[in-house]
Structures are given as C-alpha cells and as structure tokens.
Amino acid sequence: MFAWFSRRAFSTTNSLCKKQAGRYKPSKHKGKHLTYEQACPPYLIAHWKSWLSWNTGGMLDGVRTAETVMDDMFIRKFMFGTFHRLFLTEVIVKRRHNMIYVGGVIDQSTLPRKIYFLTGYTEELLSYVLKCPVKLELQSVPHRDDVTYRIV
Amino acid sequence: MKRILGLGQRCGLPRRRVSQLSTESKSSTAEPEIVIPQRIPRGPTDILRALASTIHKDHTAPHYKFIDDPYLIPVSNPEKRSYALAMESGRKAARYMLTNFPECFKNDPAEPKVELFNPPRAAFQPGAQNSEEDLVRCIDEINVAESLVVYENLKTHGIKISQENLLKLLQMVSFFNETPPDEMLSIESKHLKRKERQPRRNQWKVGGVAEKIFEEIENKDGEAYSALIRGMLKHGNVDRGYKLFEEMLTKNLVPTRHVFNHLIRWVPLLKESHQSRLAFLMELLNRMEECGVRPDLITFNSALSACSRLGHTDRSKIVPELLAEMRFLGIEPSLATYGHILETQCTPKTGPSDALHRVLAEVTQRQWEVRDPDDLFFLVVAMEKVVAYSPDRDLAYQLLDMAELNPHLLFNAYNESLFFQQLFKLLCVTEDFDQLMLVYNRLVPNTYSPEASVVQEILTCMQMQAAHRYLPQLWSDIVLLYHVEREPILKQVLALAASVEVGETEESQKLQQQCAVLAQDMQTRVEAINEERSRVFRMPILLDAEMLSNMLLTYLRADQMAWVSKTLEHLIKNQHLVPGVPSATVLMKLAEKACEKEDKAMALACARYCDEIGHETVVDFIKEKAAENKNFGPDFLTRLERKEAAEDREIE
C-alpha cells in the first residue's frame, strides 16, 4: 500500500527528479576531468560554489535582464574564441558600477607577451562593443590538470 | 577585601575586575578633570583622506598595468618593457579593427552615447568637401594631421575660414610643429620613451604650414605673432623667433607671457658672454614690466634656469633677487624652482654647500603637484647632486621617501631607472650591507629592476663587506634579471663564491654547499647559452681561467668531485676557449684532494695538465704522493711519464 502510494506521489527530491542541466555523467573509462565548478551540481550554488555571472539583473526592479544575459553570452563566446584553447575554466563575468570584470583561469602554454597582447586587444574591443570599461582579471596555472577536481 | 584580592592574583584575574568585586568605594583623591575637546570642523572628504593615509604602496605587488599572476608578472627590464608594449599593441590591433571594419560594430545600445566608446569616425580625405565645422571639430580633437587636410580642402574649394578659427589653427599647428602628437594616444610608449630636458634645436619647419597660415591672417595682432613665435621657440628655431619678436615690438604689439617665458629660457643660446646674457635677461624682464605682462611661475623658473649659465658672481647676485621678487609677487615656488636653485648652488666650482641640505629639508616632507614640466626632473637632479657633492645616505633616504610619497614625479621609465641607479650606487658606498639589502628587497623587482652596472656595484660592495651570505639570493635575482650573459658579473659572482670563508660552523658549511650549487647552476646555464649561440654563429660566453679556477675551488670546498672532474676536463679539452691559465695554488689544492681521495684518473689528468702549462711544483707533489701511496701502484708513475694520452689509452 505504502509503495503504491509513494510511487504515485508528486516527488521533488533530487534523487527522484531527473534533472540534467549542469551535471556531468560519469564516462565509461573514467576519463572525464571536471573542475571544481563542474563537479558541484547547480543546487550547490551559493553553498559550495558561486555564480558565474554577477549582476543585479535578477533583483527586484532589475534593469536590462535579458540584455545582460545576452551580453554575458557574447563575452563568453568572445573570450573562448580569442584566447583559443587557453581557458581551462568557465569565464566569470562580474559587473561592478559601470565596469565589467571578466575573469578565469588560463593555461601557461603561451608566452606571457602574447597573453598581454590578447588582454589589451580584448579590453579595447569589448569596451567598444559593450560601451563600458571592461577589465580582464586572469589567473594562470602551469598545466591543464591543475584545475582538475574530480575525474568521473 | 584582602582575601578577594589574593584570590584575584592567584586566579590571574586582572586587578580592575577584582576591584569591581569589592564593595568598598574607591577614594576619590585627585580625580583628573575631564576636558571636552573643541569640536574640529571636518570636511566631507576628511574621513576618506584619513582612510587613504593608512594605505601605502605595496612593494610586493607589480605595477597596476601588469596582470597580477606569478607567471605574468615581469621581473627584468626587458620583460617589463615588452609586456607593456604587447598590451598596447593589442589595443592598437583592436583600434585597427574598429577603424577598418566599422560595419561589424554597429550595435550601440548606449543611451546617452559615450563618444569615447564609439568606433573612431572616418578620417577626412584630401579633396573632399568639408565645412568650417569640420575644422573646428578637428581642432577640438587636437588632431593635427586631419585639421591640416581639412584646411587644404577648404582652401581648394575656396571656402573662407573665419579669422578666429584661423588663429586657433595657427596656435595648434605651431605648438605641435605640424607633426601629430602620436604619443598622446599611447601611454606605454610615452612612459618608455626617453624625454629630453632641453628641446632639440632647429626642429621648426621653416616655410611650413604654420607660417602660411600666419600670412593668411589679415589682422596680425599680438596673439597671432605670439602663437607663431612660441612655436618657433618651442621647436628650437631661436634666431627666427627672436627676429619676429623684435618685429612685433616695433609694431607696438604686446607679446603674451609664454613668448617671454620661452625667450628667457633661451637666453644662454641667444647671447654668448656672461655679461651680455645677464644684460639681455634683465632687458627681457624689464620689457615684460613695460608691456604690463605679469610674470608667472614658469617665467621665474625659466629665468633661474638661464641663471645656471651665468657667471658665478652674477649668479650669486641675481638668484636671491629673483627669489625675493617671486615672494613679493606671491608666487609659490614649485619643485623646478628648487631644482634650478640646486643647479646654480651646487656646481663643481662651489663644491659642497649647505644649499642641498636646506633645500631637501624644505622639500622632501610633503606632497607636490606638478606645475611646471621641469618639476618632473627634480628627483633625478637632486639625487645627482647628492651623489656628486654630498654623498650622504640620509639625504638619499629623504629623497626615496619623497619619491614614494609622490610617485608621479618619477614619470617615465628612464627617469625612474636613473633615480634608483644613483640611489643604489650611493648606498653601495655609504651603507651597511644588511641595510642595503633591506632597501633592495623592498624595491626589487617590482619597483625597480637593477641594471648590470648596479648589480656589479652591489657585488663589489658585498666583497668589500664580506657579506657572502647574500650571494645565493643575489644569484637567483641575477638569473631572473637576465644578467647571466654578462661575463663581468659572472666573474664577480665566482670570485665571491670562491672567497667564502672556510669554517666549521653549520652555517658556513651550508653556504659552501649553496655556493657549489650556484656554480653548478651557472655552468649548466652557460653551457646551454653557448649551445644556443653556436647554433646562430654568435660568440660564446668565455669563462676564463680565473673564473674556472674559482669554480674549481668552490667545488673542492663543497666536495663535489664529479663537478671538479667535469670542470677539469673542460679546462684540458677546450683550451682554445679558455683565456689564460689557472694559478698553481688552485691546481695544488686539486692535486691534494685527488691524492687524498686516491682518484688516480684525476691525479693523472691534473699532473699532465700542470706539466703542460708549466706548474712543476704540482707535478712534483703528485709524483711524491704517488710514490708514498701504495694504492696508486707502480704503473701510475710510468703512465705519468708518458706525455700522450693516446698512448695511455692504447696500453689500457
């Protein structure tokens, strides 16, 4: 009787609700490297990990909500395209006052000089496109595996 | 009461709390009267200022223009330069894209529009139809090249330009001497460019556009004349400028203050002898008064700078007069004024004077604004004077504090390095090495990267004060600063490593080992560099015999026999790459060690090499030891007799 009842119930627990977004399926040969951010499922946001976009668009009476999302998407695409194969983590976009700070962890496989070139290029171009000062805050690690938190 | 007190002491309670426990009231004898302080009126930003005063420069962090990440922080001067310029060229690349492909960047949601974030407007082309507004716009943008294009366009289409705008154009064109100020765009290139104190002579474009515009002005008033003369004087065409100035005076026109300022600055060039210079200077100043032009700070600074080219007696008479006049007019002196005072008071002729101490005592404790372009040279001038006439480390520290208080005064890379170079050279001579290293650790590498000459100076100081304990640290800095390819530095480092005191204490043993590691590091680095150089047919780094024997000594002391034999092999095999021969004492030590360790191969090689270069004593010593020691065997001596190593190998 109880089993029948529980099966028919409206269940909202994580174990029963088959959510897939932001979760990574274990691979067959256990060769998938996840960063800390990827290893934490979305319900841990604000507990174990933090947001990738920081802005006031989601607040009550927040302005430019949709535009901000589109701008962030554009910034991410631009960063992954410009710093080609260099970004090891997701790009974090923070809006403070009238400025946009773009952060992330990159690989040290390129000469520092080239990274400086790309930084100058990105800051200038994104400033023109988004009509506000954009600043890059990059961090680097010697090897790709240094950002691996869990292998699934 | 007593019981409670005793309890309090046993429990370790503070006395105050115990007294609170007691019921007995305190005797109120000589209660200090509470004085309520007067209210101090505060401004709206006073709290911010108080907070800001708690923040100081963080010497462990790189400059703001660099990315704050260990991999991306530059250490050496070439790195700092190339990273800053790389970022700048990235910005230029983005500008190029924006200028050439404006159709890709049409999205402009900003409201209101921000002019600076719009793509650059299309350039005005020669031959196009332009209006006078375009010209005004170009002038407002300080765009010299395009304003000239628009000016030509207007002329070809026969459009008349108003006299007012023509004057504006003349002022701009003659100020910049027709060449666009390209460095205004790029802060980095400007920072890295060397700025000349005196403008170069004869740069003015004679018969250029500026003069044509001047001809075109119908009503040539004082302003028009002044604009042209100012340009000529600014760009070093002094004679023409002065001729025009005289022409202007005959027409009873009043020159502006800037014209006088420039002319006063050029007095030493316009007149030859000291007497005529002084007379001319006085004449100009009097003329200023006649014309009713009020002098300003720049006038006095220019006059003081001209005074440094006067005779000593004239100078000592006129400088106080000028300063008194300045005070009378209520003009506050700027740093350039003090700089010129130093230049006139501290000269090879006057020798050390107390002017330096007095000026620095007045100047160093406060923050300064730049009011004259020459203010920016004050720190370097003062440091030069301190080094030359009063090498006193306290004065140098005062100047360093001033530089930290006013970071904008070291405005470009050249000035910065000149200032710190002088500072370190002075400290190397006057300061205790531990104190010197405190300053060094604070400033290097984020604020200053020492040049090779400064590193050499520090190494000499280390040798003088026997401060070998800092050698490993300094070597790692030398590597980071890219000074490994400089032979004089390598030589000094090896001499220091070899002269480490031999002691039984743990510290000295550790230092010996560190020095050996340092020598190994140097050897591997030099080998790698030489391999790279041979690939591109460049001269290799030559380690001469003295350096190699110092290296041998370091290895011997740290008991690194593998590296000893490696170095000895290099000495024997690559004699064409080793200038000179090592001294007998070092080879004797090597022989002693080889015999002590009963290393037959090394003893043999050493004996043969010594025989070859003529150190007979070492050969005799080895023979003697070999005869004494049975382990060497009888064939060792016979093998020693054979000169050729090839034969030796055949027998083996």
mmCIF file of N, CA and C in Angstrom, chain A residues 64 106-113 115-117 119-121 123-125 127-129 131-133 135 138-140, chain B residues 65-69 71-72 74 82-83 86-87 89-91 93-95 97-98 105 107-108 110 116-119:
data_model
loop_
_atom_site.group_PDB
_atom_site.id
_atom_site.type_symbol
_atom_site.label_atom_id
_atom_site.label_comp_id
_atom_site.label_asym_id
_atom_site.label_seq_id
_atom_site.Cartn_x
_atom_site.Cartn_y
_atom_site.Cartn_z
ATOM 1 N N ARG A 64 17.606 45.730 -17.603
ATOM 2 C CA ARG A 64 18.410 45.085 -18.650
ATOM 3 C C ARG A 64 18.649 43.604 -18.376
ATOM 4 N N ILE A 106 43.629 30.503 -16.996
ATOM 5 C CA ILE A 106 44.152 30.113 -18.301
ATOM 6 C C ILE A 106 45.375 29.229 -18.129
ATOM 7 N N ASP A 107 45.753 28.613 -19.243
ATOM 8 C CA ASP A 107 46.880 27.703 -19.312
ATOM 9 C C ASP A 107 48.159 28.514 -19.512
ATOM 10 N N GLN A 108 49.284 28.014 -19.004
ATOM 11 C CA GLN A 108 50.546 28.735 -19.231
ATOM 12 C C GLN A 108 51.266 28.251 -20.483
ATOM 13 N N SER A 109 50.536 27.694 -21.424
ATOM 14 C CA SER A 109 51.213 27.138 -22.599
ATOM 15 C C SER A 109 51.628 28.223 -23.588
ATOM 16 N N THR A 110 51.182 29.448 -23.406
ATOM 17 C CA THR A 110 51.541 30.531 -24.329
ATOM 18 C C THR A 110 52.504 31.490 -23.641
ATOM 19 N N LEU A 111 53.277 32.197 -24.446
ATOM 20 C CA LEU A 111 54.208 33.186 -23.894
ATOM 21 C C LEU A 111 53.431 34.306 -23.194
ATOM 22 N N PRO A 112 53.945 34.812 -22.080
ATOM 23 C CA PRO A 112 53.257 35.906 -21.382
ATOM 24 C C PRO A 112 53.012 37.108 -22.280
ATOM 25 N N ARG A 113 53.951 37.374 -23.172
ATOM 26 C CA ARG A 113 53.819 38.505 -24.082
ATOM 27 C C ARG A 113 52.528 38.415 -24.891
ATOM 28 N N ILE A 115 49.868 36.734 -24.121
ATOM 29 C CA ILE A 115 48.696 36.909 -23.242
ATOM 30 C C ILE A 115 48.442 38.399 -23.029
ATOM 31 N N TYR A 116 49.528 39.159 -22.859
ATOM 32 C CA TYR A 116 49.357 40.600 -22.684
ATOM 33 C C TYR A 116 48.741 41.224 -23.929
ATOM 34 N N PHE A 117 49.174 40.759 -25.095
ATOM 35 C CA PHE A 117 48.607 41.279 -26.349
ATOM 36 C C PHE A 117 47.113 41.018 -26.388
ATOM 37 N N THR A 119 45.131 40.407 -23.966
ATOM 38 C CA THR A 119 44.421 41.154 -22.933
ATOM 39 C C THR A 119 44.116 42.571 -23.403
ATOM 40 N N GLY A 120 45.135 43.216 -23.941
ATOM 41 C CA GLY A 120 44.934 44.578 -24.440
ATOM 42 C C GLY A 120 43.880 44.605 -25.535
ATOM 43 N N TYR A 121 43.957 43.645 -26.440
ATOM 44 C CA TYR A 121 43.018 43.571 -27.563
ATOM 45 C C TYR A 121 41.590 43.374 -27.061
ATOM 46 N N GLU A 123 40.299 43.894 -24.023
ATOM 47 C CA GLU A 123 39.766 45.003 -23.228
ATOM 48 C C GLU A 123 39.282 46.134 -24.129
ATOM 49 N N GLU A 124 40.093 46.438 -25.133
ATOM 50 C CA GLU A 124 39.737 47.552 -26.010
ATOM 51 C C GLU A 124 38.477 47.242 -26.816
ATOM 52 N N LEU A 125 38.474 46.043 -27.400
ATOM 53 C CA LEU A 125 37.363 45.706 -28.295
ATOM 54 C C LEU A 125 36.055 45.534 -27.517
ATOM 55 N N SER A 127 35.290 46.862 -24.728
ATOM 56 C CA SER A 127 34.846 48.168 -24.249
ATOM 57 C C SER A 127 34.022 48.865 -25.320
ATOM 58 N N TYR A 128 34.471 48.766 -26.563
ATOM 59 C CA TYR A 128 33.729 49.403 -27.653
ATOM 60 C C TYR A 128 32.384 48.732 -27.855
ATOM 61 N N VAL A 129 32.378 47.402 -27.797
ATOM 62 C CA VAL A 129 31.155 46.680 -28.103
ATOM 63 C C VAL A 129 30.130 46.875 -26.989
ATOM 64 N N LYS A 131 30.205 49.211 -24.606
ATOM 65 C CA LYS A 131 30.080 50.635 -24.243
ATOM 66 C C LYS A 131 30.347 50.906 -22.767
ATOM 67 N N CYS A 132 31.254 50.179 -22.206
ATOM 68 C CA CYS A 132 31.661 50.481 -20.831
ATOM 69 C C CYS A 132 33.065 49.898 -20.632
ATOM 70 N N PRO A 133 33.801 50.387 -19.646
ATOM 71 C CA PRO A 133 35.155 49.850 -19.458
ATOM 72 C C PRO A 133 35.107 48.374 -19.081
ATOM 73 N N LYS A 135 37.509 45.054 -17.957
ATOM 74 C CA LYS A 135 38.827 44.734 -17.441
ATOM 75 C C LYS A 135 38.960 43.240 -17.272
ATOM 76 N N LEU A 138 42.897 37.785 -15.147
ATOM 77 C CA LEU A 138 43.243 36.408 -15.474
ATOM 78 C C LEU A 138 44.142 35.806 -14.413
ATOM 79 N N GLN A 139 44.005 34.512 -14.230
ATOM 80 C CA GLN A 139 44.947 33.758 -13.415
ATOM 81 C C GLN A 139 45.434 32.607 -14.275
ATOM 82 N N SER A 140 46.648 32.131 -14.007
ATOM 83 C CA SER A 140 47.154 31.057 -14.859
ATOM 84 C C SER A 140 47.643 29.884 -14.018
ATOM 85 N N LYS B 65 49.530 48.147 -14.251
ATOM 86 C CA LYS B 65 49.318 47.831 -15.670
ATOM 87 C C LYS B 65 49.585 46.359 -15.964
ATOM 88 N N PHE B 66 50.253 45.646 -15.041
ATOM 89 C CA PHE B 66 50.547 44.245 -15.302
ATOM 90 C C PHE B 66 49.484 43.343 -14.670
ATOM 91 N N ILE B 67 49.385 42.129 -15.215
ATOM 92 C CA ILE B 67 48.402 41.176 -14.711
ATOM 93 C C ILE B 67 48.963 40.549 -13.438
ATOM 94 N N ASP B 68 48.162 40.523 -12.389
ATOM 95 C CA ASP B 68 48.658 40.074 -11.094
ATOM 96 C C ASP B 68 48.599 38.556 -10.991
ATOM 97 N N ASP B 69 49.552 37.901 -11.648
ATOM 98 C CA ASP B 69 49.628 36.448 -11.634
ATOM 99 C C ASP B 69 51.112 36.078 -11.715
ATOM 100 N N TYR B 71 52.957 33.959 -13.081
ATOM 101 C CA TYR B 71 53.521 33.666 -14.403
ATOM 102 C C TYR B 71 53.610 34.921 -15.263
ATOM 103 N N LEU B 72 52.719 35.858 -15.034
ATOM 104 C CA LEU B 72 52.618 37.019 -15.925
ATOM 105 C C LEU B 72 53.235 38.283 -15.331
ATOM 106 N N PRO B 74 56.253 40.607 -14.683
ATOM 107 C CA PRO B 74 57.610 40.743 -15.213
ATOM 108 C C PRO B 74 58.613 41.031 -14.094
ATOM 109 N N SER B 82 58.537 44.742 -22.703
ATOM 110 C CA SER B 82 57.845 44.025 -23.780
ATOM 111 C C SER B 82 56.400 43.725 -23.384
ATOM 112 N N TYR B 83 56.131 43.464 -22.110
ATOM 113 C CA TYR B 83 54.753 43.169 -21.716
ATOM 114 C C TYR B 83 53.879 44.427 -21.866
ATOM 115 N N ALA B 86 53.335 44.992 -25.458
ATOM 116 C CA ALA B 86 52.465 43.974 -26.067
ATOM 117 C C ALA B 86 51.000 44.320 -25.801
ATOM 118 N N MET B 87 50.727 44.740 -24.563
ATOM 119 C CA MET B 87 49.349 45.104 -24.230
ATOM 120 C C MET B 87 48.905 46.275 -25.094
ATOM 121 N N SER B 89 50.073 47.091 -28.026
ATOM 122 C CA SER B 89 49.876 46.764 -29.435
ATOM 123 C C SER B 89 48.582 45.971 -29.609
ATOM 124 N N GLY B 90 48.180 45.248 -28.572
ATOM 125 C CA GLY B 90 46.865 44.608 -28.605
ATOM 126 C C GLY B 90 45.762 45.644 -28.735
ATOM 127 N N ARG B 91 45.902 46.722 -27.951
ATOM 128 C CA ARG B 91 44.898 47.793 -28.037
ATOM 129 C C ARG B 91 44.891 48.411 -29.418
ATOM 130 N N ALA B 93 45.723 46.941 -32.166
ATOM 131 C CA ALA B 93 45.108 45.989 -33.100
ATOM 132 C C ALA B 93 43.587 46.134 -33.052
ATOM 133 N N ALA B 94 43.056 46.269 -31.828
ATOM 134 C CA ALA B 94 41.598 46.423 -31.689
ATOM 135 C C ALA B 94 41.139 47.712 -32.363
ATOM 136 N N ARG B 95 41.891 48.771 -32.189
ATOM 137 C CA ARG B 95 41.539 50.051 -32.833
ATOM 138 C C ARG B 95 41.541 49.910 -34.344
ATOM 139 N N MET B 97 40.936 47.222 -36.064
ATOM 140 C CA MET B 97 39.721 46.517 -36.461
ATOM 141 C C MET B 97 38.531 47.478 -36.468
ATOM 142 N N LEU B 98 38.449 48.289 -35.435
ATOM 143 C CA LEU B 98 37.307 49.201 -35.324
ATOM 144 C C LEU B 98 37.309 50.237 -36.437
ATOM 145 N N PHE B 105 30.556 46.650 -36.107
ATOM 146 C CA PHE B 105 30.326 47.102 -34.729
ATOM 147 C C PHE B 105 29.206 48.133 -34.688
ATOM 148 N N ASN B 107 26.123 47.767 -33.394
ATOM 149 C CA ASN B 107 25.254 47.718 -32.216
ATOM 150 C C ASN B 107 25.683 48.782 -31.213
ATOM 151 N N ASP B 108 24.763 49.711 -30.949
ATOM 152 C CA ASP B 108 25.102 50.761 -29.990
ATOM 153 C C ASP B 108 23.905 51.040 -29.084
ATOM 154 N N ALA B 110 23.933 52.117 -26.102
ATOM 155 C CA ALA B 110 24.187 53.077 -25.024
ATOM 156 C C ALA B 110 23.326 54.320 -25.183
ATOM 157 N N LEU B 116 33.668 58.294 -26.456
ATOM 158 C CA LEU B 116 34.931 57.544 -26.469
ATOM 159 C C LEU B 116 34.742 56.074 -26.808
ATOM 160 N N PHE B 117 33.512 55.552 -26.556
ATOM 161 C CA PHE B 117 33.300 54.147 -26.857
ATOM 162 C C PHE B 117 32.683 53.924 -28.222
ATOM 163 N N ASN B 118 32.583 54.967 -28.992
ATOM 164 C CA ASN B 118 32.139 54.787 -30.367
ATOM 165 C C ASN B 118 33.342 54.457 -31.228
ATOM 166 N N PRO B 119 33.114 53.714 -32.307
ATOM 167 C CA PRO B 119 34.240 53.474 -33.213
ATOM 168 C C PRO B 119 34.764 54.813 -33.735
#
